[in-house]
Amino acid sequence: MTTPPAERGTTTVADRVVRRIAERAATEALAPGAVEVSRGSAAVRGRRARVGVTVTLPYPAVLDEAGERVRSHVAERTARLTGLTVPSARIRVRGLSPRARSAGQLAPPVAATEAAGAAGGRTRRPWSGRRLPVAVLALAAAVACGVLLYDVESVHAAGNAPARWRVQAMEWLATHGPDSATASGVLAAIAVFALGVWLLVLAVTPGRRGRLPMKPPEPGVRAVLERRAVAVFLRDAVTDVPGVGRVRVEVGRRTARVRAGLEFGDVDGARRAVTEAAGASAAELGLARPLRLRVRMRTTPTWRAPAAPDPEPGTAERSTP
């Protein structure tokens, strides 16, 4: 006698099991010990699974080829071992780890980073060369000096009359100085003062505000991380929190602002989970100065409050007088 399909039962694969399999598969994608896994995520919905793994790839390596090999191997291996459908795997490259000189293994990036940070002291922001402002100012000064020098040489060497523009400029400067109290003189003085202040600011500030300094992996090595990359990294981490829909992240020099929309679930619990996920991801970035997180949670129009738990049997009878 054959048991009907509805009475045979079901096999459920937990998210934790799928995550462990995906993390293990990522370490098998390249050479043994070449890929290091820092964290993974998995979400099972019916017969489909969505997995993601954060890895450290060996250096030197072609990132797109190595990342594609890891992604395809994780998706294929996880689907084969779990029996679930894995449309694709999301791979985040956390960093590059140079190969050790003596052995074929990878050097531990955390230990190297801590040793370099202790030896090098405080990590400073990268200093911009201000190439564009300096080039524009130097070009303008060279053109003005060249034209003036040509007119002076034509007057003293060839005996020509001075150019009309120079005569008019000298007359204007003689009658429109800062002490003349004319509107044009005051505006010219303000423009020159503003230009001087701007040049001083460029000279004493480092610039490159879109880059955040990282802890040096080795002595003498400087590393930076773009703010946009940090925002994408934090956004992906918060998106993996159950119930969170649209996420917006703004990263400043010291603070990261996370705005998330909750589609279902408890608001307080989701806020704590988002804060923990964002904090863990920010700690993995290896920045020289930790980011201060500010999390703001809002419910979407489709959100509904979680249903209250059912009372235990007999509670209503005991509370009735």
PDB file of C-alpha atoms in Angstrom:
ATOM      1  CA  MET A   1       0.000   0.000   0.000  1.00  0.00           C
ATOM      2  CA  THR A   2       1.369   3.364  -1.025  1.00  0.00           C
ATOM      3  CA  THR A   3       1.222   6.304   1.409  1.00  0.00           C
ATOM      4  CA  PRO A   4      -0.442   9.389  -0.067  1.00  0.00           C
ATOM      5  CA  PRO A   5       1.979  12.261  -0.782  1.00  0.00           C
ATOM      6  CA  ALA A   6       0.201  14.537   1.713  1.00  0.00           C
ATOM      7  CA  GLU A   7       0.949  12.093   4.555  1.00  0.00           C
ATOM      8  CA  ARG A   8       4.623  11.378   3.783  1.00  0.00           C
ATOM      9  CA  GLY A   9       5.962  14.401   5.685  1.00  0.00           C
ATOM     10  CA  THR A  10       8.490  17.024   4.673  1.00  0.00           C
ATOM     11  CA  THR A  11      12.218  17.567   5.086  1.00  0.00           C
ATOM     12  CA  THR A  12      13.227  21.014   6.260  1.00  0.00           C
ATOM     13  CA  VAL A  13      16.795  22.290   5.941  1.00  0.00           C
ATOM     14  CA  ALA A  14      17.545  24.985   8.510  1.00  0.00           C
ATOM     15  CA  ASP A  15      19.122  28.288   7.515  1.00  0.00           C
ATOM     16  CA  ARG A  16      22.084  27.540   9.787  1.00  0.00           C
ATOM     17  CA  VAL A  17      22.852  24.321   7.938  1.00  0.00           C
ATOM     18  CA  VAL A  18      22.706  26.015   4.537  1.00  0.00           C
ATOM     19  CA  ARG A  19      24.976  28.794   5.806  1.00  0.00           C
ATOM     20  CA  ARG A  20      27.567  26.314   7.080  1.00  0.00           C
ATOM     21  CA  ILE A  21      27.543  24.452   3.758  1.00  0.00           C
ATOM     22  CA  ALA A  22      27.955  27.692   1.791  1.00  0.00           C
ATOM     23  CA  GLU A  23      30.875  28.797   3.989  1.00  0.00           C
ATOM     24  CA  ARG A  24      32.555  25.423   3.557  1.00  0.00           C
ATOM     25  CA  ALA A  25      32.002  25.488  -0.198  1.00  0.00           C
ATOM     26  CA  ALA A  26      33.648  28.909  -0.469  1.00  0.00           C
ATOM     27  CA  THR A  27      36.868  27.572   1.056  1.00  0.00           C
ATOM     28  CA  GLU A  28      36.933  24.797  -1.567  1.00  0.00           C
ATOM     29  CA  ALA A  29      36.529  27.071  -4.605  1.00  0.00           C
ATOM     30  CA  LEU A  30      40.228  27.883  -5.103  1.00  0.00           C
ATOM     31  CA  ALA A  31      43.425  26.255  -3.883  1.00  0.00           C
ATOM     32  CA  PRO A  32      43.393  24.787  -0.363  1.00  0.00           C
ATOM     33  CA  GLY A  33      43.681  27.600   2.165  1.00  0.00           C
ATOM     34  CA  ALA A  34      43.448  30.303  -0.492  1.00  0.00           C
ATOM     35  CA  VAL A  35      40.014  31.616   0.524  1.00  0.00           C
ATOM     36  CA  GLU A  36      39.217  32.694   4.060  1.00  0.00           C
ATOM     37  CA  VAL A  37      35.577  33.062   5.122  1.00  0.00           C
ATOM     38  CA  SER A  38      34.700  35.647   7.757  1.00  0.00           C
ATOM     39  CA  ARG A  39      30.926  35.305   7.795  1.00  0.00           C
ATOM     40  CA  GLY A  40      28.023  33.904   5.817  1.00  0.00           C
ATOM     41  CA  SER A  41      24.265  34.220   5.550  1.00  0.00           C
ATOM     42  CA  ALA A  42      21.435  32.041   4.298  1.00  0.00           C
ATOM     43  CA  ALA A  43      17.679  32.365   3.979  1.00  0.00           C
ATOM     44  CA  VAL A  44      15.507  29.396   2.997  1.00  0.00           C
ATOM     45  CA  ARG A  45      12.063  30.063   1.522  1.00  0.00           C
ATOM     46  CA  GLY A  46      10.329  26.848   0.592  1.00  0.00           C
ATOM     47  CA  ARG A  47      12.552  24.982  -1.867  1.00  0.00           C
ATOM     48  CA  ARG A  48      14.695  28.017  -2.686  1.00  0.00           C
ATOM     49  CA  ALA A  49      17.674  29.321  -0.762  1.00  0.00           C
ATOM     50  CA  ARG A  50      19.508  32.617  -0.916  1.00  0.00           C
ATOM     51  CA  VAL A  51      23.094  32.500   0.345  1.00  0.00           C
ATOM     52  CA  GLY A  52      25.870  35.047   0.797  1.00  0.00           C
ATOM     53  CA  VAL A  53      29.474  34.704   1.926  1.00  0.00           C
ATOM     54  CA  THR A  54      32.084  37.304   2.913  1.00  0.00           C
ATOM     55  CA  VAL A  55      35.555  36.155   1.897  1.00  0.00           C
ATOM     56  CA  THR A  56      39.196  37.238   1.780  1.00  0.00           C
ATOM     57  CA  LEU A  57      40.864  36.375  -1.531  1.00  0.00           C
ATOM     58  CA  PRO A  58      44.560  35.769  -2.130  1.00  0.00           C
ATOM     59  CA  TYR A  59      46.778  38.492  -3.542  1.00  0.00           C
ATOM     60  CA  PRO A  60      47.763  38.803  -6.327  1.00  0.00           C
ATOM     61  CA  ALA A  61      44.699  37.500  -8.150  1.00  0.00           C
ATOM     62  CA  VAL A  62      42.260  38.608 -10.833  1.00  0.00           C
ATOM     63  CA  LEU A  63      39.314  39.649  -8.694  1.00  0.00           C
ATOM     64  CA  ASP A  64      36.513  39.189 -11.207  1.00  0.00           C
ATOM     65  CA  GLU A  65      37.682  35.703 -12.190  1.00  0.00           C
ATOM     66  CA  ALA A  66      38.357  34.577  -8.627  1.00  0.00           C
ATOM     67  CA  GLY A  67      35.063  36.022  -7.373  1.00  0.00           C
ATOM     68  CA  GLU A  68      33.126  34.348 -10.185  1.00  0.00           C
ATOM     69  CA  ARG A  69      34.730  30.987  -9.436  1.00  0.00           C
ATOM     70  CA  VAL A  70      33.837  31.296  -5.760  1.00  0.00           C
ATOM     71  CA  ARG A  71      30.283  32.395  -6.547  1.00  0.00           C
ATOM     72  CA  SER A  72      29.551  29.595  -9.008  1.00  0.00           C
ATOM     73  CA  HIS A  73      31.122  26.930  -6.782  1.00  0.00           C
ATOM     74  CA  VAL A  74      29.172  28.072  -3.709  1.00  0.00           C
ATOM     75  CA  ALA A  75      25.858  28.056  -5.599  1.00  0.00           C
ATOM     76  CA  GLU A  76      26.459  24.683  -7.248  1.00  0.00           C
ATOM     77  CA  ARG A  77      27.859  22.945  -4.171  1.00  0.00           C
ATOM     78  CA  THR A  78      25.147  24.244  -1.836  1.00  0.00           C
ATOM     79  CA  ALA A  79      22.376  23.199  -4.235  1.00  0.00           C
ATOM     80  CA  ARG A  80      23.834  19.721  -4.667  1.00  0.00           C
ATOM     81  CA  LEU A  81      24.300  19.017  -0.945  1.00  0.00           C
ATOM     82  CA  THR A  82      21.020  20.493   0.290  1.00  0.00           C
ATOM     83  CA  GLY A  83      18.714  19.573  -2.574  1.00  0.00           C
ATOM     84  CA  LEU A  84      17.452  23.161  -2.671  1.00  0.00           C
ATOM     85  CA  THR A  85      17.379  25.546  -5.589  1.00  0.00           C
ATOM     86  CA  VAL A  86      20.099  28.182  -5.247  1.00  0.00           C
ATOM     87  CA  PRO A  87      19.621  30.708  -8.065  1.00  0.00           C
ATOM     88  CA  SER A  88      22.787  32.582  -7.215  1.00  0.00           C
ATOM     89  CA  ALA A  89      25.224  33.287  -4.411  1.00  0.00           C
ATOM     90  CA  ARG A  90      26.280  36.729  -3.263  1.00  0.00           C
ATOM     91  CA  ILE A  91      30.008  37.033  -2.622  1.00  0.00           C
ATOM     92  CA  ARG A  92      31.509  39.986  -0.758  1.00  0.00           C
ATOM     93  CA  VAL A  93      35.259  40.413  -1.011  1.00  0.00           C
ATOM     94  CA  ARG A  94      36.321  41.745   2.378  1.00  0.00           C
ATOM     95  CA  GLY A  95      39.985  42.098   1.541  1.00  0.00           C
ATOM     96  CA  LEU A  96      43.072  40.684  -0.124  1.00  0.00           C
ATOM     97  CA  SER A  97      45.606  38.648   1.803  1.00  0.00           C
ATOM     98  CA  PRO A  98      49.191  38.344   0.476  1.00  0.00           C
ATOM     99  CA  ARG A  99      50.663  34.897   0.349  1.00  0.00           C
ATOM    100  CA  ALA A 100      53.331  34.083   2.912  1.00  0.00           C
ATOM    101  CA  ARG A 101      56.869  34.061   1.499  1.00  0.00           C
ATOM    102  CA  SER A 102      57.988  30.904   3.230  1.00  0.00           C
ATOM    103  CA  ALA A 103      54.892  28.766   2.835  1.00  0.00           C
ATOM    104  CA  GLY A 104      52.003  28.561   0.461  1.00  0.00           C
ATOM    105  CA  GLN A 105      49.476  29.495   3.101  1.00  0.00           C
ATOM    106  CA  LEU A 106      47.913  32.885   3.509  1.00  0.00           C
ATOM    107  CA  ALA A 107      49.162  35.245   6.183  1.00  0.00           C
ATOM    108  CA  PRO A 108      46.534  35.997   8.846  1.00  0.00           C
ATOM    109  CA  PRO A 109      45.241  39.471   7.956  1.00  0.00           C
ATOM    110  CA  VAL A 110      43.995  40.316  11.460  1.00  0.00           C
ATOM    111  CA  ALA A 111      47.315  39.661  13.188  1.00  0.00           C
ATOM    112  CA  ALA A 112      49.237  41.530  10.504  1.00  0.00           C
ATOM    113  CA  THR A 113      46.878  44.479  10.753  1.00  0.00           C
ATOM    114  CA  GLU A 114      47.171  44.711  14.532  1.00  0.00           C
ATOM    115  CA  ALA A 115      50.960  44.454  14.432  1.00  0.00           C
ATOM    116  CA  ALA A 116      51.243  47.116  11.742  1.00  0.00           C
ATOM    117  CA  GLY A 117      48.871  49.423  13.587  1.00  0.00           C
ATOM    118  CA  ALA A 118      50.828  49.063  16.824  1.00  0.00           C
ATOM    119  CA  ALA A 119      54.125  49.719  15.057  1.00  0.00           C
ATOM    120  CA  GLY A 120      53.012  52.591  12.859  1.00  0.00           C
ATOM    121  CA  GLY A 121      51.007  54.504  15.476  1.00  0.00           C
ATOM    122  CA  ARG A 122      48.153  56.720  14.442  1.00  0.00           C
ATOM    123  CA  THR A 123      46.919  56.355  10.875  1.00  0.00           C
ATOM    124  CA  ARG A 124      46.365  59.651   9.107  1.00  0.00           C
ATOM    125  CA  ARG A 125      44.118  60.526   6.225  1.00  0.00           C
ATOM    126  CA  PRO A 126      45.669  60.526   2.737  1.00  0.00           C
ATOM    127  CA  TRP A 127      46.861  63.972   1.667  1.00  0.00           C
ATOM    128  CA  SER A 128      45.684  65.292  -1.670  1.00  0.00           C
ATOM    129  CA  GLY A 129      48.193  66.815  -4.046  1.00  0.00           C
ATOM    130  CA  ARG A 130      45.620  69.416  -5.205  1.00  0.00           C
ATOM    131  CA  ARG A 131      46.805  68.926  -8.741  1.00  0.00           C
ATOM    132  CA  LEU A 132      43.886  70.554 -10.521  1.00  0.00           C
ATOM    133  CA  PRO A 133      43.771  73.817  -8.485  1.00  0.00           C
ATOM    134  CA  VAL A 134      47.555  74.127  -8.584  1.00  0.00           C
ATOM    135  CA  ALA A 135      47.661  73.474 -12.327  1.00  0.00           C
ATOM    136  CA  VAL A 136      44.927  76.037 -13.041  1.00  0.00           C
ATOM    137  CA  LEU A 137      46.566  78.678 -10.838  1.00  0.00           C
ATOM    138  CA  ALA A 138      50.027  78.037 -12.291  1.00  0.00           C
ATOM    139  CA  LEU A 139      48.700  78.213 -15.868  1.00  0.00           C
ATOM    140  CA  ALA A 140      46.854  81.467 -15.231  1.00  0.00           C
ATOM    141  CA  ALA A 141      49.903  83.021 -13.540  1.00  0.00           C
ATOM    142  CA  ALA A 142      52.216  81.877 -16.349  1.00  0.00           C
ATOM    143  CA  VAL A 143      49.957  83.351 -19.048  1.00  0.00           C
ATOM    144  CA  ALA A 144      49.612  86.695 -17.225  1.00  0.00           C
ATOM    145  CA  CYS A 145      53.345  86.967 -16.552  1.00  0.00           C
ATOM    146  CA  GLY A 146      54.176  85.995 -20.137  1.00  0.00           C
ATOM    147  CA  VAL A 147      51.898  88.641 -21.644  1.00  0.00           C
ATOM    148  CA  LEU A 148      53.189  91.330 -19.276  1.00  0.00           C
ATOM    149  CA  LEU A 149      56.808  90.378 -19.923  1.00  0.00           C
ATOM    150  CA  TYR A 150      56.279  90.497 -23.683  1.00  0.00           C
ATOM    151  CA  ASP A 151      54.822  94.016 -23.507  1.00  0.00           C
ATOM    152  CA  VAL A 152      57.600  95.292 -21.227  1.00  0.00           C
ATOM    153  CA  GLU A 153      60.314  93.854 -23.473  1.00  0.00           C
ATOM    154  CA  SER A 154      58.678  95.334 -26.584  1.00  0.00           C
ATOM    155  CA  VAL A 155      58.713  98.789 -24.955  1.00  0.00           C
ATOM    156  CA  HIS A 156      62.299  98.726 -23.618  1.00  0.00           C
ATOM    157  CA  ALA A 157      64.018  96.631 -26.304  1.00  0.00           C
ATOM    158  CA  ALA A 158      62.171  97.613 -29.483  1.00  0.00           C
ATOM    159  CA  GLY A 159      61.061 101.107 -28.461  1.00  0.00           C
ATOM    160  CA  ASN A 160      57.383 100.413 -29.096  1.00  0.00           C
ATOM    161  CA  ALA A 161      54.579 102.195 -27.300  1.00  0.00           C
ATOM    162  CA  PRO A 162      53.093 100.361 -24.330  1.00  0.00           C
ATOM    163  CA  ALA A 163      49.988  98.338 -25.038  1.00  0.00           C
ATOM    164  CA  ARG A 164      46.680 100.075 -24.481  1.00  0.00           C
ATOM    165  CA  TRP A 165      45.433  97.370 -22.083  1.00  0.00           C
ATOM    166  CA  ARG A 166      48.463  97.944 -19.811  1.00  0.00           C
ATOM    167  CA  VAL A 167      48.028 101.718 -19.778  1.00  0.00           C
ATOM    168  CA  GLN A 168      44.322 101.409 -19.041  1.00  0.00           C
ATOM    169  CA  ALA A 169      45.002  98.811 -16.330  1.00  0.00           C
ATOM    170  CA  MET A 170      47.524 101.086 -14.604  1.00  0.00           C
ATOM    171  CA  GLU A 171      45.144 104.046 -14.767  1.00  0.00           C
ATOM    172  CA  TRP A 172      42.277 101.944 -13.382  1.00  0.00           C
ATOM    173  CA  LEU A 173      44.426 100.599 -10.527  1.00  0.00           C
ATOM    174  CA  ALA A 174      45.598 104.123  -9.687  1.00  0.00           C
ATOM    175  CA  THR A 175      42.050 105.438  -9.356  1.00  0.00           C
ATOM    176  CA  HIS A 176      40.242 102.306  -8.055  1.00  0.00           C
ATOM    177  CA  GLY A 177      42.392 101.110  -5.170  1.00  0.00           C
ATOM    178  CA  PRO A 178      40.965  99.715  -1.941  1.00  0.00           C
ATOM    179  CA  ASP A 179      41.036 103.199  -0.402  1.00  0.00           C
ATOM    180  CA  SER A 180      38.899 104.697  -3.163  1.00  0.00           C
ATOM    181  CA  ALA A 181      35.701 103.307  -1.542  1.00  0.00           C
ATOM    182  CA  THR A 182      34.225 102.463  -4.943  1.00  0.00           C
ATOM    183  CA  ALA A 183      32.082  99.396  -5.426  1.00  0.00           C
ATOM    184  CA  SER A 184      34.388  97.874  -8.037  1.00  0.00           C
ATOM    185  CA  GLY A 185      37.439  98.370  -5.818  1.00  0.00           C
ATOM    186  CA  VAL A 186      35.739  96.776  -2.813  1.00  0.00           C
ATOM    187  CA  LEU A 187      34.586  93.802  -4.906  1.00  0.00           C
ATOM    188  CA  ALA A 188      38.078  93.318  -6.311  1.00  0.00           C
ATOM    189  CA  ALA A 189      39.569  93.395  -2.792  1.00  0.00           C
ATOM    190  CA  ILE A 190      36.991  90.869  -1.563  1.00  0.00           C
ATOM    191  CA  ALA A 191      37.734  88.573  -4.527  1.00  0.00           C
ATOM    192  CA  VAL A 192      41.479  88.681  -3.887  1.00  0.00           C
ATOM    193  CA  PHE A 193      40.936  88.049  -0.162  1.00  0.00           C
ATOM    194  CA  ALA A 194      38.616  85.099  -0.872  1.00  0.00           C
ATOM    195  CA  LEU A 195      41.148  83.641  -3.314  1.00  0.00           C
ATOM    196  CA  GLY A 196      43.885  83.883  -0.686  1.00  0.00           C
ATOM    197  CA  VAL A 197      41.725  82.223   1.978  1.00  0.00           C
ATOM    198  CA  TRP A 198      40.813  79.436  -0.448  1.00  0.00           C
ATOM    199  CA  LEU A 199      44.479  78.783  -1.268  1.00  0.00           C
ATOM    200  CA  LEU A 200      45.357  78.689   2.441  1.00  0.00           C
ATOM    201  CA  VAL A 201      42.566  76.200   3.127  1.00  0.00           C
ATOM    202  CA  LEU A 202      43.779  73.979   0.297  1.00  0.00           C
ATOM    203  CA  ALA A 203      47.314  74.147   1.647  1.00  0.00           C
ATOM    204  CA  VAL A 204      46.541  73.148   5.262  1.00  0.00           C
ATOM    205  CA  THR A 205      43.747  70.569   4.740  1.00  0.00           C
ATOM    206  CA  PRO A 206      44.332  67.000   3.517  1.00  0.00           C
ATOM    207  CA  GLY A 207      41.331  66.765   1.209  1.00  0.00           C
ATOM    208  CA  ARG A 208      40.089  63.479  -0.254  1.00  0.00           C
ATOM    209  CA  ARG A 209      37.054  63.496   1.991  1.00  0.00           C
ATOM    210  CA  GLY A 210      35.534  60.587   0.081  1.00  0.00           C
ATOM    211  CA  ARG A 211      38.198  58.164   1.365  1.00  0.00           C
ATOM    212  CA  LEU A 212      38.507  56.692   4.848  1.00  0.00           C
ATOM    213  CA  PRO A 213      41.908  55.515   6.116  1.00  0.00           C
ATOM    214  CA  MET A 214      42.299  51.865   7.044  1.00  0.00           C
ATOM    215  CA  LYS A 215      44.668  50.147   9.421  1.00  0.00           C
ATOM    216  CA  PRO A 216      47.875  49.410   7.486  1.00  0.00           C
ATOM    217  CA  PRO A 217      48.220  45.684   6.709  1.00  0.00           C
ATOM    218  CA  GLU A 218      52.021  45.994   6.825  1.00  0.00           C
ATOM    219  CA  PRO A 219      54.502  48.651   7.946  1.00  0.00           C
ATOM    220  CA  GLY A 220      54.941  51.269   5.259  1.00  0.00           C
ATOM    221  CA  VAL A 221      51.675  50.370   3.486  1.00  0.00           C
ATOM    222  CA  ARG A 222      48.779  52.839   3.398  1.00  0.00           C
ATOM    223  CA  ALA A 223      45.256  51.708   2.617  1.00  0.00           C
ATOM    224  CA  VAL A 224      42.036  53.662   2.125  1.00  0.00           C
ATOM    225  CA  LEU A 225      38.400  52.756   1.543  1.00  0.00           C
ATOM    226  CA  GLU A 226      35.847  54.730  -0.422  1.00  0.00           C
ATOM    227  CA  ARG A 227      32.803  55.929   1.496  1.00  0.00           C
ATOM    228  CA  ARG A 228      30.511  54.578  -1.200  1.00  0.00           C
ATOM    229  CA  ALA A 229      32.007  51.114  -0.764  1.00  0.00           C
ATOM    230  CA  VAL A 230      31.453  51.329   2.998  1.00  0.00           C
ATOM    231  CA  ALA A 231      27.833  52.356   2.439  1.00  0.00           C
ATOM    232  CA  VAL A 232      27.225  49.428   0.079  1.00  0.00           C
ATOM    233  CA  PHE A 233      28.840  47.003   2.534  1.00  0.00           C
ATOM    234  CA  LEU A 234      26.683  48.186   5.434  1.00  0.00           C
ATOM    235  CA  ARG A 235      23.549  48.242   3.303  1.00  0.00           C
ATOM    236  CA  ASP A 236      24.034  44.630   2.200  1.00  0.00           C
ATOM    237  CA  ALA A 237      24.572  43.546   5.803  1.00  0.00           C
ATOM    238  CA  VAL A 238      21.400  45.279   7.013  1.00  0.00           C
ATOM    239  CA  THR A 239      19.361  43.931   4.098  1.00  0.00           C
ATOM    240  CA  ASP A 240      19.998  40.377   5.323  1.00  0.00           C
ATOM    241  CA  VAL A 241      18.082  41.091   8.550  1.00  0.00           C
ATOM    242  CA  PRO A 242      14.662  39.383   8.376  1.00  0.00           C
ATOM    243  CA  GLY A 243      11.804  41.816   7.836  1.00  0.00           C
ATOM    244  CA  VAL A 244      13.945  44.697   6.595  1.00  0.00           C
ATOM    245  CA  GLY A 245      13.076  46.049   3.166  1.00  0.00           C
ATOM    246  CA  ARG A 246      14.479  49.266   1.763  1.00  0.00           C
ATOM    247  CA  VAL A 247      17.745  50.417   3.335  1.00  0.00           C
ATOM    248  CA  ARG A 248      19.563  53.718   2.933  1.00  0.00           C
ATOM    249  CA  VAL A 249      23.059  54.312   4.308  1.00  0.00           C
ATOM    250  CA  GLU A 250      24.990  57.580   4.472  1.00  0.00           C
ATOM    251  CA  VAL A 251      28.632  57.434   5.541  1.00  0.00           C
ATOM    252  CA  GLY A 252      30.538  60.457   6.819  1.00  0.00           C
ATOM    253  CA  ARG A 253      34.043  60.827   8.189  1.00  0.00           C
ATOM    254  CA  ARG A 254      33.073  59.658  11.674  1.00  0.00           C
ATOM    255  CA  THR A 255      29.405  58.600  11.510  1.00  0.00           C
ATOM    256  CA  ALA A 256      27.342  56.138   9.478  1.00  0.00           C
ATOM    257  CA  ARG A 257      23.582  56.794   9.334  1.00  0.00           C
ATOM    258  CA  VAL A 258      21.403  53.776   8.580  1.00  0.00           C
ATOM    259  CA  ARG A 259      17.732  54.236   7.654  1.00  0.00           C
ATOM    260  CA  ALA A 260      15.803  51.009   7.261  1.00  0.00           C
ATOM    261  CA  GLY A 261      12.177  50.213   6.466  1.00  0.00           C
ATOM    262  CA  LEU A 262      10.533  47.362   8.360  1.00  0.00           C
ATOM    263  CA  GLU A 263       8.027  45.293   6.397  1.00  0.00           C
ATOM    264  CA  PHE A 264       7.143  42.763   9.084  1.00  0.00           C
ATOM    265  CA  GLY A 265       8.184  41.796  12.600  1.00  0.00           C
ATOM    266  CA  ASP A 266       8.786  43.540  15.904  1.00  0.00           C
ATOM    267  CA  VAL A 267      10.201  47.068  15.640  1.00  0.00           C
ATOM    268  CA  ASP A 268      12.429  46.959  18.725  1.00  0.00           C
ATOM    269  CA  GLY A 269      13.826  43.545  17.874  1.00  0.00           C
ATOM    270  CA  ALA A 270      14.472  44.564  14.276  1.00  0.00           C
ATOM    271  CA  ARG A 271      16.224  47.738  15.420  1.00  0.00           C
ATOM    272  CA  ARG A 272      18.532  45.718  17.661  1.00  0.00           C
ATOM    273  CA  ALA A 273      19.236  43.230  14.881  1.00  0.00           C
ATOM    274  CA  VAL A 274      19.996  46.037  12.411  1.00  0.00           C
ATOM    275  CA  THR A 275      22.324  47.718  14.907  1.00  0.00           C
ATOM    276  CA  GLU A 276      24.160  44.468  15.580  1.00  0.00           C
ATOM    277  CA  ALA A 277      24.485  43.633  11.857  1.00  0.00           C
ATOM    278  CA  ALA A 278      25.725  47.108  10.963  1.00  0.00           C
ATOM    279  CA  GLY A 279      28.140  47.148  13.903  1.00  0.00           C
ATOM    280  CA  ALA A 280      29.577  43.742  13.011  1.00  0.00           C
ATOM    281  CA  SER A 281      30.028  44.751   9.372  1.00  0.00           C
ATOM    282  CA  ALA A 282      31.643  48.064  10.308  1.00  0.00           C
ATOM    283  CA  ALA A 283      34.084  46.238  12.594  1.00  0.00           C
ATOM    284  CA  GLU A 284      35.129  43.989   9.702  1.00  0.00           C
ATOM    285  CA  LEU A 285      36.102  46.929   7.490  1.00  0.00           C
ATOM    286  CA  GLY A 286      39.401  47.480   9.284  1.00  0.00           C
ATOM    287  CA  LEU A 287      39.068  51.264   9.447  1.00  0.00           C
ATOM    288  CA  ALA A 288      41.587  53.261  11.448  1.00  0.00           C
ATOM    289  CA  ARG A 289      38.768  55.025  13.308  1.00  0.00           C
ATOM    290  CA  PRO A 290      35.596  53.078  14.136  1.00  0.00           C
ATOM    291  CA  LEU A 291      32.394  54.543  12.747  1.00  0.00           C
ATOM    292  CA  ARG A 292      29.648  55.757  15.065  1.00  0.00           C
ATOM    293  CA  LEU A 293      26.380  54.147  14.003  1.00  0.00           C
ATOM    294  CA  ARG A 294      23.037  55.913  14.042  1.00  0.00           C
ATOM    295  CA  VAL A 295      20.152  53.600  13.202  1.00  0.00           C
ATOM    296  CA  ARG A 296      16.684  54.831  12.327  1.00  0.00           C
ATOM    297  CA  MET A 297      13.898  52.305  11.837  1.00  0.00           C
ATOM    298  CA  ARG A 298      10.585  53.072  10.155  1.00  0.00           C
ATOM    299  CA  THR A 299       7.673  50.822   9.376  1.00  0.00           C
ATOM    300  CA  THR A 300       6.447  50.577   5.795  1.00  0.00           C
ATOM    301  CA  PRO A 301       2.751  51.094   4.881  1.00  0.00           C
ATOM    302  CA  THR A 302       2.326  47.316   4.585  1.00  0.00           C
ATOM    303  CA  TRP A 303       3.664  46.630   8.086  1.00  0.00           C
ATOM    304  CA  ARG A 304       1.336  45.116  10.664  1.00  0.00           C
ATOM    305  CA  ALA A 305       1.995  44.693  14.360  1.00  0.00           C
ATOM    306  CA  PRO A 306       2.884  41.111  15.377  1.00  0.00           C
ATOM    307  CA  ALA A 307      -0.008  39.119  16.760  1.00  0.00           C
ATOM    308  CA  ALA A 308      -0.085  38.722  20.530  1.00  0.00           C
ATOM    309  CA  PRO A 309       0.856  35.229  21.764  1.00  0.00           C
ATOM    310  CA  ASP A 310      -2.013  32.949  22.658  1.00  0.00           C
ATOM    311  CA  PRO A 311      -2.650  32.663  26.425  1.00  0.00           C
ATOM    312  CA  GLU A 312      -1.751  29.426  28.106  1.00  0.00           C
ATOM    313  CA  PRO A 313      -4.565  26.948  28.695  1.00  0.00           C
ATOM    314  CA  GLY A 314      -6.335  27.622  31.943  1.00  0.00           C
ATOM    315  CA  THR A 315      -5.180  31.221  32.306  1.00  0.00           C
ATOM    316  CA  ALA A 316      -8.594  32.669  31.451  1.00  0.00           C
ATOM    317  CA  GLU A 317     -10.327  30.388  33.973  1.00  0.00           C
ATOM    318  CA  ARG A 318      -7.937  31.320  36.781  1.00  0.00           C
ATOM    319  CA  SER A 319      -8.317  35.047  36.138  1.00  0.00           C
ATOM    320  CA  THR A 320     -12.126  34.841  36.160  1.00  0.00           C
ATOM    321  CA  PRO A 321     -13.574  35.603  39.673  1.00  0.00           C
TER     322      PRO A 321
END
